[in-house]
Amino acid sequence: MLKNLQNHINKNLAFLNESKILIAISGGIDSVVLTHLCHQLKLNIALAHCNFHLRGEESNGDEESVKQLAEQLGLEVFVQNFDTENYAKTNKQSIQIAARELRYNWFEDLANQLEFDYILTAHHVDDNLETFLINFTRGTGLEGLTGIPEVNTIFVRPLLPFSSEAIEHYAKVNTIAWRDDRSNASTKYVRNKLRHNLIPILKEINPSLLQSFQTTLSNLNDTTDLVKDSVDNLLSKAIVSQDDDKTVFKISEFKSLRNPKAYLFEVFKDYGFTEWNDVLNLLDAESGKQLFSATYRLIKNREHLLLSEINNETEENILISKEEKQIESPFGLLFFDEADAIFGKRTEVIYVDADTLEYPLILRKWEDGDFFHPLGMSGKKKISKYLKDEKLSLLDKEQVWVLCSNNAIVWVVNRRADNRFKVTENTKNILKITLQ
Amino acid sequence: MLKNLQNHINKNLAFLNESKILIAISGGIDSVVLTHLCHQLKLNIALAHCNFHLRGEESNGDEESVKQLAEQLGLEVFVQNFDTENYAKTNKQSIQIAARELRYNWFEDLANQLEFDYILTAHHVDDNLETFLINFTRGTGLEGLTGIPEVNTIFVRPLLPFSSEAIEHYAKVNTIAWRDDRSNASTKYVRNKLRHNLIPILKEINPSLLQSFQTTLSNLNDTTDLVKDSVDNLLSKAIVSQDDDKTVFKISEFKSLRNPKAYLFEVFKDYGFTEWNDVLNLLDAESGKQLFSATYRLIKNREHLLLSEINNETEENILISKEEKQIESPFGLLFFDEADAIFGKRTEVIYVDADTLEYPLILRKWEDGDFFHPLGMSGKKKISKYLKDEKLSLLDKEQVWVLCSNNAIVWVVNRRADNRFKVTENTKNILKITLQ
């Protein structure tokens, strides 16, 4: 196995030979054998062990055994203690998710701070097969059937082509000691069923199951590349604009496809959407129709779909006292300056009759029922009507703020001033309000 | 179930309501229930039963039960007897493959002759799951995981969304009689293992396994559409020319892809190739390098890949007597006419000094070592050298024929005449040879 791993690394993971490596070690057979193998291959390694304190003395025994192994092999070892149960409670997570989050965060911090290039984990092909089968039994798509990636950012899994049988064999032949690793407690039921009942049947049907499985994985990963090409090809045509706030997609490009739903899934799956028929129906929905995931919003706006993150900041009214000359607003800096005269006409600057204002001014989002007297027009107009006439998208509409004086709108910020506060020939003091 | 099937047909297979339908019936529970259901739904059906005579009296019992069912429901029934064992022996096939071939051929003939629009088979979701798992254990790709299609040419499988449990339930509630169907004898071992040992474990893990599986299938079929789009997109750029003999692909289009091998697989899988690394290496191989499947050949020719069917005709020399004025050759009609003079110069016509020829003339493919005296050149030239200088592809080279007189080449057909047989001022009789 040592020879095979060496060949595999030289052929596919040669960068490891020149890297500073951290091995994530639980004390279980897989990570212990990985450590021995890497040590034999004279890779530049150190060990990192998480003590999650989930199994009392056993957890401490694991930690102890890792420290002993480090001493035996003359390796540097980092150990971190976690109060996993509390962390899980605080974050309302399962113990497993919490442990995973703690573990990966700590590994990454450690790698960053101590300048490790890669973090190795000891996943093997049996892990991959179990994950495949778990995803399959739950119902999945191509993504759930392509296995754990061998290289993912700084995480590398060099044992992925090897079977647990080969790892066990190596441990026995080389009289390597390991600790029984029972950390996957919460998936234990399912994994045990797969490992002890189901996979043996598959192996009876095909004794070279693991090899066939590798072929399947390799084929499905090839297919993933073709899928990416199709999606890239679509996106290059469909994305009209993209900035921090939102991405705009041309609906016609989706509708001209052989299978629009399949593309909608690929394009929007990473934003938490799950109801793909609803997303599909959005293509033909009335303008203004919207869908929400936990974190994103998708709006139909005439010929386009607008994707934007849901802003979870609680936006409150901003009060502005007379003394304030400058405030920070969610949409930029606002300046309040005395002025001698009106210069030019720009939407981001208004001049008002300072004596018509009542403080504190209030800066808030517009609300249903708001109206104002647009500068230069006689009479009043509902803000909703005004914004509709300006052909704002639903999303843009929601980003509109108003500056109010005693409930009267002084300024639809950055868009239109109000007639009632304008500078007239009788004005004594001019206030210049600037958005920067 | 009747209601569900009706809904399913009306929603997805409405064309069945207006069609003349043949139900493929074995006498087993699935096809018997399908027949009852279609009869209840008042579809326009007839029955077709194959007696493969593989289980002696049991086979005849199946046939009898089908005939009784037809009588009971007042349906037309067609029965065909096959000597399956002999057919399998003659065609060197497994019994299973032979039965499948016989069955589908007969169904199609029957449908053609009697103008049935569709043939229904009784596959259900459990069949689909078993096929998925069989393919998975063997090692497969996306194609092996997308299930049996519900509609494929004239074959329709309306029970595909239903479980065998639902079918069995319907049979029991409606006291429908069926015959124990043991026809899948050769895959019995594997299917039984899956059905009785493996799938129950999967259902313990996820009681709604079949539903999840349908979701998986639907997702994977969506993915298939994306893959097709990628391949179509490539082919629209890569195919330079395509005719009955060969298809020419631009190699550079494959090499500019994210994953050339994945595309090579998709493009060439239907031509019997299996060694995808070899196909990949062909992109960078020397011009002239070729790969063979059982039925196709792929040749690298400078900047192109040439795909052509392997021609299994045994091509022999064609002898031409002096009396023959017209012969059929594999590449067209050849005319031998007396002529008075030489008109023009075209590659498909030559004029030779008739008295220099020795009969019978021989028409054959060129061979290594052949040489001729190209018309208008002094001295001789190897045919191989001549064809190379003409920059013919390997494939085109092999399609070159020569017309010989006593082993001397008179004409590289359709390309170049020989100096030794040309018409001179001393020529008395001119022979005009024309390729049409």
PDB file of N, CA and C in Angstrom, chain B residues 94-178:
ATOM      1  N   SER B  94     -27.119 -15.523 -25.430  1.00  0.00           N
ATOM      2  CA  SER B  94     -27.698 -16.096 -24.218  1.00  0.00           C
ATOM      3  C   SER B  94     -29.190 -16.249 -24.467  1.00  0.00           C
ATOM      4  N   ILE B  95     -29.807 -17.178 -23.737  1.00  0.00           N
ATOM      5  CA  ILE B  95     -31.255 -17.404 -23.856  1.00  0.00           C
ATOM      6  C   ILE B  95     -31.984 -16.081 -23.629  1.00  0.00           C
ATOM      7  N   GLN B  96     -31.510 -15.341 -22.654  1.00  0.00           N
ATOM      8  CA  GLN B  96     -32.199 -14.108 -22.294  1.00  0.00           C
ATOM      9  C   GLN B  96     -32.170 -13.073 -23.417  1.00  0.00           C
ATOM     10  N   ILE B  97     -30.988 -12.905 -23.998  1.00  0.00           N
ATOM     11  CA  ILE B  97     -30.846 -11.951 -25.098  1.00  0.00           C
ATOM     12  C   ILE B  97     -31.680 -12.408 -26.290  1.00  0.00           C
ATOM     13  N   ALA B  98     -31.632 -13.730 -26.552  1.00  0.00           N
ATOM     14  CA  ALA B  98     -32.390 -14.275 -27.677  1.00  0.00           C
ATOM     15  C   ALA B  98     -33.876 -14.019 -27.488  1.00  0.00           C
ATOM     16  N   ALA B  99     -34.391 -14.303 -26.288  1.00  0.00           N
ATOM     17  CA  ALA B  99     -35.814 -14.120 -26.013  1.00  0.00           C
ATOM     18  C   ALA B  99     -36.196 -12.652 -26.175  1.00  0.00           C
ATOM     19  N   ARG B 100     -35.320 -11.786 -25.711  1.00  0.00           N
ATOM     20  CA  ARG B 100     -35.581 -10.357 -25.804  1.00  0.00           C
ATOM     21  C   ARG B 100     -35.677  -9.919 -27.266  1.00  0.00           C
ATOM     22  N   GLU B 101     -34.716 -10.418 -28.061  1.00  0.00           N
ATOM     23  CA  GLU B 101     -34.661 -10.053 -29.476  1.00  0.00           C
ATOM     24  C   GLU B 101     -35.908 -10.563 -30.202  1.00  0.00           C
ATOM     25  N   LEU B 102     -36.227 -11.847 -29.958  1.00  0.00           N
ATOM     26  CA  LEU B 102     -37.402 -12.452 -30.596  1.00  0.00           C
ATOM     27  C   LEU B 102     -38.658 -11.678 -30.224  1.00  0.00           C
ATOM     28  N   ARG B 103     -38.781 -11.380 -28.947  1.00  0.00           N
ATOM     29  CA  ARG B 103     -39.970 -10.712 -28.426  1.00  0.00           C
ATOM     30  C   ARG B 103     -40.146  -9.345 -29.078  1.00  0.00           C
ATOM     31  N   TYR B 104     -39.097  -8.531 -29.000  1.00  0.00           N
ATOM     32  CA  TYR B 104     -39.235  -7.160 -29.501  1.00  0.00           C
ATOM     33  C   TYR B 104     -39.409  -7.112 -31.017  1.00  0.00           C
ATOM     34  N   ASN B 105     -38.716  -8.010 -31.712  1.00  0.00           N
ATOM     35  CA  ASN B 105     -38.887  -8.047 -33.165  1.00  0.00           C
ATOM     36  C   ASN B 105     -40.315  -8.398 -33.548  1.00  0.00           C
ATOM     37  N   TRP B 106     -40.852  -9.396 -32.870  1.00  0.00           N
ATOM     38  CA  TRP B 106     -42.208  -9.830 -33.191  1.00  0.00           C
ATOM     39  C   TRP B 106     -43.214  -8.733 -32.855  1.00  0.00           C
ATOM     40  N   PHE B 107     -43.061  -8.111 -31.687  1.00  0.00           N
ATOM     41  CA  PHE B 107     -43.957  -7.020 -31.317  1.00  0.00           C
ATOM     42  C   PHE B 107     -43.954  -5.932 -32.388  1.00  0.00           C
ATOM     43  N   GLU B 108     -42.769  -5.576 -32.828  1.00  0.00           N
ATOM     44  CA  GLU B 108     -42.681  -4.500 -33.816  1.00  0.00           C
ATOM     45  C   GLU B 108     -43.308  -4.903 -35.146  1.00  0.00           C
ATOM     46  N   ASP B 109     -43.050  -6.135 -35.563  1.00  0.00           N
ATOM     47  CA  ASP B 109     -43.663  -6.634 -36.806  1.00  0.00           C
ATOM     48  C   ASP B 109     -45.183  -6.587 -36.710  1.00  0.00           C
ATOM     49  N   LEU B 110     -45.664  -7.114 -35.574  1.00  0.00           N
ATOM     50  CA  LEU B 110     -47.104  -7.168 -35.344  1.00  0.00           C
ATOM     51  C   LEU B 110     -47.704  -5.766 -35.402  1.00  0.00           C
ATOM     52  N   ALA B 111     -47.052  -4.840 -34.718  1.00  0.00           N
ATOM     53  CA  ALA B 111     -47.547  -3.462 -34.667  1.00  0.00           C
ATOM     54  C   ALA B 111     -47.555  -2.857 -36.067  1.00  0.00           C
ATOM     55  N   ASN B 112     -46.496  -3.128 -36.823  1.00  0.00           N
ATOM     56  CA  ASN B 112     -46.416  -2.604 -38.188  1.00  0.00           C
ATOM     57  C   ASN B 112     -47.512  -3.172 -39.074  1.00  0.00           C
ATOM     58  N   GLN B 113     -47.616  -4.497 -39.044  1.00  0.00           N
ATOM     59  CA  GLN B 113     -48.546  -5.149 -39.956  1.00  0.00           C
ATOM     60  C   GLN B 113     -49.993  -4.838 -39.631  1.00  0.00           C
ATOM     61  N   LEU B 114     -50.309  -4.802 -38.357  1.00  0.00           N
ATOM     62  CA  LEU B 114     -51.709  -4.610 -37.975  1.00  0.00           C
ATOM     63  C   LEU B 114     -51.994  -3.181 -37.545  1.00  0.00           C
ATOM     64  N   GLU B 115     -51.042  -2.326 -37.794  1.00  0.00           N
ATOM     65  CA  GLU B 115     -51.218  -0.892 -37.539  1.00  0.00           C
ATOM     66  C   GLU B 115     -51.611  -0.556 -36.110  1.00  0.00           C
ATOM     67  N   PHE B 116     -50.892  -1.158 -35.176  1.00  0.00           N
ATOM     68  CA  PHE B 116     -51.009  -0.694 -33.796  1.00  0.00           C
ATOM     69  C   PHE B 116     -50.118   0.533 -33.636  1.00  0.00           C
ATOM     70  N   ASP B 117     -50.568   1.505 -32.829  1.00  0.00           N
ATOM     71  CA  ASP B 117     -49.774   2.716 -32.643  1.00  0.00           C
ATOM     72  C   ASP B 117     -48.702   2.542 -31.562  1.00  0.00           C
ATOM     73  N   TYR B 118     -49.093   1.834 -30.498  1.00  0.00           N
ATOM     74  CA  TYR B 118     -48.169   1.689 -29.371  1.00  0.00           C
ATOM     75  C   TYR B 118     -48.206   0.287 -28.802  1.00  0.00           C
ATOM     76  N   ILE B 119     -47.087  -0.106 -28.213  1.00  0.00           N
ATOM     77  CA  ILE B 119     -47.005  -1.381 -27.512  1.00  0.00           C
ATOM     78  C   ILE B 119     -46.730  -1.064 -26.040  1.00  0.00           C
ATOM     79  N   LEU B 120     -47.576  -1.582 -25.148  1.00  0.00           N
ATOM     80  CA  LEU B 120     -47.393  -1.316 -23.729  1.00  0.00           C
ATOM     81  C   LEU B 120     -46.669  -2.478 -23.059  1.00  0.00           C
ATOM     82  N   THR B 121     -45.702  -2.164 -22.218  1.00  0.00           N
ATOM     83  CA  THR B 121     -45.119  -3.191 -21.354  1.00  0.00           C
ATOM     84  C   THR B 121     -45.350  -2.758 -19.914  1.00  0.00           C
ATOM     85  N   ALA B 122     -45.252  -3.741 -18.999  1.00  0.00           N
ATOM     86  CA  ALA B 122     -45.755  -3.510 -17.640  1.00  0.00           C
ATOM     87  C   ALA B 122     -44.644  -3.193 -16.632  1.00  0.00           C
ATOM     88  N   HIS B 123     -43.524  -2.637 -17.107  1.00  0.00           N
ATOM     89  CA  HIS B 123     -42.447  -2.297 -16.159  1.00  0.00           C
ATOM     90  C   HIS B 123     -42.936  -1.304 -15.116  1.00  0.00           C
ATOM     91  N   HIS B 124     -42.483  -1.506 -13.874  1.00  0.00           N
ATOM     92  CA  HIS B 124     -42.869  -0.603 -12.792  1.00  0.00           C
ATOM     93  C   HIS B 124     -41.620  -0.058 -12.100  1.00  0.00           C
ATOM     94  N   VAL B 125     -41.840   0.761 -11.077  1.00  0.00           N
ATOM     95  CA  VAL B 125     -40.695   1.456 -10.480  1.00  0.00           C
ATOM     96  C   VAL B 125     -39.720   0.488  -9.813  1.00  0.00           C
ATOM     97  N   ASP B 126     -40.231  -0.657  -9.309  1.00  0.00           N
ATOM     98  CA  ASP B 126     -39.308  -1.633  -8.713  1.00  0.00           C
ATOM     99  C   ASP B 126     -38.365  -2.211  -9.765  1.00  0.00           C
ATOM    100  N   ASP B 127     -38.885  -2.425 -10.980  1.00  0.00           N
ATOM    101  CA  ASP B 127     -38.012  -2.873 -12.077  1.00  0.00           C
ATOM    102  C   ASP B 127     -36.910  -1.847 -12.314  1.00  0.00           C
ATOM    103  N   ASN B 128     -37.354  -0.590 -12.311  1.00  0.00           N
ATOM    104  CA  ASN B 128     -36.420   0.493 -12.556  1.00  0.00           C
ATOM    105  C   ASN B 128     -35.344   0.545 -11.473  1.00  0.00           C
ATOM    106  N   LEU B 129     -35.760   0.386 -10.235  1.00  0.00           N
ATOM    107  CA  LEU B 129     -34.810   0.405  -9.120  1.00  0.00           C
ATOM    108  C   LEU B 129     -33.818  -0.746  -9.243  1.00  0.00           C
ATOM    109  N   GLU B 130     -34.336  -1.943  -9.583  1.00  0.00           N
ATOM    110  CA  GLU B 130     -33.439  -3.091  -9.729  1.00  0.00           C
ATOM    111  C   GLU B 130     -32.432  -2.860 -10.850  1.00  0.00           C
ATOM    112  N   THR B 131     -32.907  -2.306 -11.959  1.00  0.00           N
ATOM    113  CA  THR B 131     -32.007  -2.040 -13.078  1.00  0.00           C
ATOM    114  C   THR B 131     -30.931  -1.023 -12.671  1.00  0.00           C
ATOM    115  N   PHE B 132     -31.367  -0.004 -11.956  1.00  0.00           N
ATOM    116  CA  PHE B 132     -30.419   1.002 -11.439  1.00  0.00           C
ATOM    117  C   PHE B 132     -29.354   0.316 -10.587  1.00  0.00           C
ATOM    118  N   LEU B 133     -29.799  -0.536  -9.667  1.00  0.00           N
ATOM    119  CA  LEU B 133     -28.851  -1.161  -8.740  1.00  0.00           C
ATOM    120  C   LEU B 133     -27.948  -2.164  -9.447  1.00  0.00           C
ATOM    121  N   ILE B 134     -28.507  -2.890 -10.426  1.00  0.00           N
ATOM    122  CA  ILE B 134     -27.672  -3.819 -11.195  1.00  0.00           C
ATOM    123  C   ILE B 134     -26.589  -3.039 -11.930  1.00  0.00           C
ATOM    124  N   ASN B 135     -26.993  -1.984 -12.621  1.00  0.00           N
ATOM    125  CA  ASN B 135     -26.007  -1.177 -13.333  1.00  0.00           C
ATOM    126  C   ASN B 135     -24.982  -0.592 -12.372  1.00  0.00           C
ATOM    127  N   PHE B 136     -25.468  -0.117 -11.230  1.00  0.00           N
ATOM    128  CA  PHE B 136     -24.552   0.470 -10.262  1.00  0.00           C
ATOM    129  C   PHE B 136     -23.525  -0.543  -9.776  1.00  0.00           C
ATOM    130  N   THR B 137     -23.988  -1.762  -9.441  1.00  0.00           N
ATOM    131  CA  THR B 137     -23.015  -2.740  -8.938  1.00  0.00           C
ATOM    132  C   THR B 137     -22.004  -3.124 -10.008  1.00  0.00           C
ATOM    133  N   ARG B 138     -22.432  -3.104 -11.266  1.00  0.00           N
ATOM    134  CA  ARG B 138     -21.503  -3.447 -12.347  1.00  0.00           C
ATOM    135  C   ARG B 138     -20.516  -2.337 -12.654  1.00  0.00           C
ATOM    136  N   GLY B 139     -20.850  -1.110 -12.260  1.00  0.00           N
ATOM    137  CA  GLY B 139     -20.067   0.042 -12.683  1.00  0.00           C
ATOM    138  C   GLY B 139     -20.737   0.623 -13.901  1.00  0.00           C
ATOM    139  N   THR B 140     -21.007   1.930 -13.879  1.00  0.00           N
ATOM    140  CA  THR B 140     -21.788   2.520 -14.954  1.00  0.00           C
ATOM    141  C   THR B 140     -21.509   4.013 -15.037  1.00  0.00           C
ATOM    142  N   GLY B 141     -22.306   4.714 -15.841  1.00  0.00           N
ATOM    143  CA  GLY B 141     -22.237   6.171 -15.906  1.00  0.00           C
ATOM    144  C   GLY B 141     -23.645   6.708 -15.785  1.00  0.00           C
ATOM    145  N   LEU B 142     -23.810   7.974 -16.108  1.00  0.00           N
ATOM    146  CA  LEU B 142     -25.121   8.588 -15.959  1.00  0.00           C
ATOM    147  C   LEU B 142     -26.201   7.763 -16.669  1.00  0.00           C
ATOM    148  N   GLU B 143     -25.877   7.319 -17.882  1.00  0.00           N
ATOM    149  CA  GLU B 143     -26.858   6.574 -18.685  1.00  0.00           C
ATOM    150  C   GLU B 143     -27.415   5.359 -17.977  1.00  0.00           C
ATOM    151  N   GLY B 144     -26.577   4.682 -17.208  1.00  0.00           N
ATOM    152  CA  GLY B 144     -27.009   3.483 -16.504  1.00  0.00           C
ATOM    153  C   GLY B 144     -27.835   3.784 -15.265  1.00  0.00           C
ATOM    154  N   LEU B 145     -27.928   5.070 -14.921  1.00  0.00           N
ATOM    155  CA  LEU B 145     -28.624   5.445 -13.692  1.00  0.00           C
ATOM    156  C   LEU B 145     -29.899   6.238 -13.964  1.00  0.00           C
ATOM    157  N   THR B 146     -30.273   6.366 -15.239  1.00  0.00           N
ATOM    158  CA  THR B 146     -31.434   7.198 -15.550  1.00  0.00           C
ATOM    159  C   THR B 146     -32.707   6.392 -15.776  1.00  0.00           C
ATOM    160  N   GLY B 147     -32.601   5.066 -15.632  1.00  0.00           N
ATOM    161  CA  GLY B 147     -33.813   4.250 -15.666  1.00  0.00           C
ATOM    162  C   GLY B 147     -34.329   3.951 -17.061  1.00  0.00           C
ATOM    163  N   ILE B 148     -35.401   3.161 -17.078  1.00  0.00           N
ATOM    164  CA  ILE B 148     -36.063   2.787 -18.328  1.00  0.00           C
ATOM    165  C   ILE B 148     -36.906   3.973 -18.766  1.00  0.00           C
ATOM    166  N   PRO B 149     -36.867   4.360 -20.037  1.00  0.00           N
ATOM    167  CA  PRO B 149     -37.698   5.496 -20.443  1.00  0.00           C
ATOM    168  C   PRO B 149     -39.181   5.105 -20.481  1.00  0.00           C
ATOM    169  N   GLU B 150     -40.026   6.041 -20.114  1.00  0.00           N
ATOM    170  CA  GLU B 150     -41.475   5.758 -20.105  1.00  0.00           C
ATOM    171  C   GLU B 150     -42.015   5.621 -21.533  1.00  0.00           C
ATOM    172  N   VAL B 151     -41.472   6.431 -22.429  1.00  0.00           N
ATOM    173  CA  VAL B 151     -41.866   6.336 -23.835  1.00  0.00           C
ATOM    174  C   VAL B 151     -40.590   6.222 -24.659  1.00  0.00           C
ATOM    175  N   ASN B 152     -40.499   5.154 -25.463  1.00  0.00           N
ATOM    176  CA  ASN B 152     -39.322   4.949 -26.293  1.00  0.00           C
ATOM    177  C   ASN B 152     -39.807   4.394 -27.630  1.00  0.00           C
ATOM    178  N   THR B 153     -39.740   5.215 -28.672  1.00  0.00           N
ATOM    179  CA  THR B 153     -40.360   4.893 -29.967  1.00  0.00           C
ATOM    180  C   THR B 153     -41.811   4.465 -29.725  1.00  0.00           C
ATOM    181  N   ILE B 154     -42.191   3.242 -30.147  1.00  0.00           N
ATOM    182  CA  ILE B 154     -43.602   2.864 -29.968  1.00  0.00           C
ATOM    183  C   ILE B 154     -43.838   2.129 -28.655  1.00  0.00           C
ATOM    184  N   PHE B 155     -42.791   1.932 -27.844  1.00  0.00           N
ATOM    185  CA  PHE B 155     -42.967   1.228 -26.571  1.00  0.00           C
ATOM    186  C   PHE B 155     -43.288   2.213 -25.449  1.00  0.00           C
ATOM    187  N   VAL B 156     -44.361   1.937 -24.727  1.00  0.00           N
ATOM    188  CA  VAL B 156     -44.792   2.820 -23.650  1.00  0.00           C
ATOM    189  C   VAL B 156     -44.958   1.997 -22.375  1.00  0.00           C
ATOM    190  N   ARG B 157     -44.511   2.564 -21.251  1.00  0.00           N
ATOM    191  CA  ARG B 157     -44.580   1.841 -19.967  1.00  0.00           C
ATOM    192  C   ARG B 157     -45.360   2.661 -18.952  1.00  0.00           C
ATOM    193  N   PRO B 158     -46.698   2.557 -19.025  1.00  0.00           N
ATOM    194  CA  PRO B 158     -47.519   3.452 -18.196  1.00  0.00           C
ATOM    195  C   PRO B 158     -47.469   3.131 -16.705  1.00  0.00           C
ATOM    196  N   LEU B 159     -46.978   1.933 -16.321  1.00  0.00           N
ATOM    197  CA  LEU B 159     -46.934   1.594 -14.890  1.00  0.00           C
ATOM    198  C   LEU B 159     -45.625   2.025 -14.231  1.00  0.00           C
ATOM    199  N   LEU B 160     -44.761   2.669 -14.991  1.00  0.00           N
ATOM    200  CA  LEU B 160     -43.438   3.006 -14.466  1.00  0.00           C
ATOM    201  C   LEU B 160     -43.479   3.829 -13.170  1.00  0.00           C
ATOM    202  N   PRO B 161     -44.452   4.721 -12.977  1.00  0.00           N
ATOM    203  CA  PRO B 161     -44.467   5.446 -11.698  1.00  0.00           C
ATOM    204  C   PRO B 161     -45.052   4.622 -10.546  1.00  0.00           C
ATOM    205  N   PHE B 162     -45.539   3.403 -10.812  1.00  0.00           N
ATOM    206  CA  PHE B 162     -46.215   2.642  -9.760  1.00  0.00           C
ATOM    207  C   PHE B 162     -45.326   1.543  -9.204  1.00  0.00           C
ATOM    208  N   SER B 163     -45.565   1.196  -7.947  1.00  0.00           N
ATOM    209  CA  SER B 163     -44.744   0.179  -7.295  1.00  0.00           C
ATOM    210  C   SER B 163     -45.367  -1.197  -7.491  1.00  0.00           C
ATOM    211  N   SER B 164     -44.543  -2.228  -7.378  1.00  0.00           N
ATOM    212  CA  SER B 164     -45.062  -3.589  -7.498  1.00  0.00           C
ATOM    213  C   SER B 164     -46.039  -3.854  -6.351  1.00  0.00           C
ATOM    214  N   GLU B 165     -45.820  -3.186  -5.233  1.00  0.00           N
ATOM    215  CA  GLU B 165     -46.735  -3.337  -4.095  1.00  0.00           C
ATOM    216  C   GLU B 165     -48.140  -2.859  -4.469  1.00  0.00           C
ATOM    217  N   ALA B 166     -48.197  -1.693  -5.136  1.00  0.00           N
ATOM    218  CA  ALA B 166     -49.497  -1.157  -5.543  1.00  0.00           C
ATOM    219  C   ALA B 166     -50.166  -2.094  -6.545  1.00  0.00           C
ATOM    220  N   ILE B 167     -49.364  -2.677  -7.430  1.00  0.00           N
ATOM    221  CA  ILE B 167     -49.907  -3.593  -8.438  1.00  0.00           C
ATOM    222  C   ILE B 167     -50.467  -4.845  -7.768  1.00  0.00           C
ATOM    223  N   GLU B 168     -49.690  -5.355  -6.820  1.00  0.00           N
ATOM    224  CA  GLU B 168     -50.118  -6.548  -6.104  1.00  0.00           C
ATOM    225  C   GLU B 168     -51.406  -6.269  -5.315  1.00  0.00           C
ATOM    226  N   HIS B 169     -51.431  -5.112  -4.696  1.00  0.00           N
ATOM    227  CA  HIS B 169     -52.612  -4.717  -3.928  1.00  0.00           C
ATOM    228  C   HIS B 169     -53.840  -4.683  -4.832  1.00  0.00           C
ATOM    229  N   TYR B 170     -53.677  -4.080  -5.997  1.00  0.00           N
ATOM    230  CA  TYR B 170     -54.793  -3.990  -6.939  1.00  0.00           C
ATOM    231  C   TYR B 170     -55.261  -5.384  -7.356  1.00  0.00           C
ATOM    232  N   ALA B 171     -54.305  -6.272  -7.617  1.00  0.00           N
ATOM    233  CA  ALA B 171     -54.646  -7.635  -8.039  1.00  0.00           C
ATOM    234  C   ALA B 171     -55.446  -8.343  -6.956  1.00  0.00           C
ATOM    235  N   LYS B 172     -55.016  -8.166  -5.706  1.00  0.00           N
ATOM    236  CA  LYS B 172     -55.688  -8.866  -4.609  1.00  0.00           C
ATOM    237  C   LYS B 172     -57.093  -8.321  -4.378  1.00  0.00           C
ATOM    238  N   VAL B 173     -57.189  -7.006  -4.307  1.00  0.00           N
ATOM    239  CA  VAL B 173     -58.478  -6.379  -4.040  1.00  0.00           C
ATOM    240  C   VAL B 173     -59.490  -6.737  -5.125  1.00  0.00           C
ATOM    241  N   ASN B 174     -59.005  -6.847  -6.363  1.00  0.00           N
ATOM    242  CA  ASN B 174     -59.915  -7.132  -7.471  1.00  0.00           C
ATOM    243  C   ASN B 174     -59.928  -8.614  -7.847  1.00  0.00           C
ATOM    244  N   THR B 175     -59.396  -9.437  -6.951  1.00  0.00           N
ATOM    245  CA  THR B 175     -59.328 -10.893  -7.162  1.00  0.00           C
ATOM    246  C   THR B 175     -58.947 -11.259  -8.597  1.00  0.00           C
ATOM    247  N   ILE B 176     -57.863 -10.670  -9.018  1.00  0.00           N
ATOM    248  CA  ILE B 176     -57.322 -10.963 -10.352  1.00  0.00           C
ATOM    249  C   ILE B 176     -56.363 -12.147 -10.228  1.00  0.00           C
ATOM    250  N   ALA B 177     -56.476 -13.118 -11.142  1.00  0.00           N
ATOM    251  CA  ALA B 177     -55.577 -14.275 -11.111  1.00  0.00           C
ATOM    252  C   ALA B 177     -54.388 -14.024 -12.027  1.00  0.00           C
ATOM    253  N   TRP B 178     -53.236 -14.476 -11.607  1.00  0.00           N
ATOM    254  CA  TRP B 178     -52.062 -14.356 -12.477  1.00  0.00           C
ATOM    255  C   TRP B 178     -51.188 -15.586 -12.361  1.00  0.00           C
TER     256      TRP B 178
END
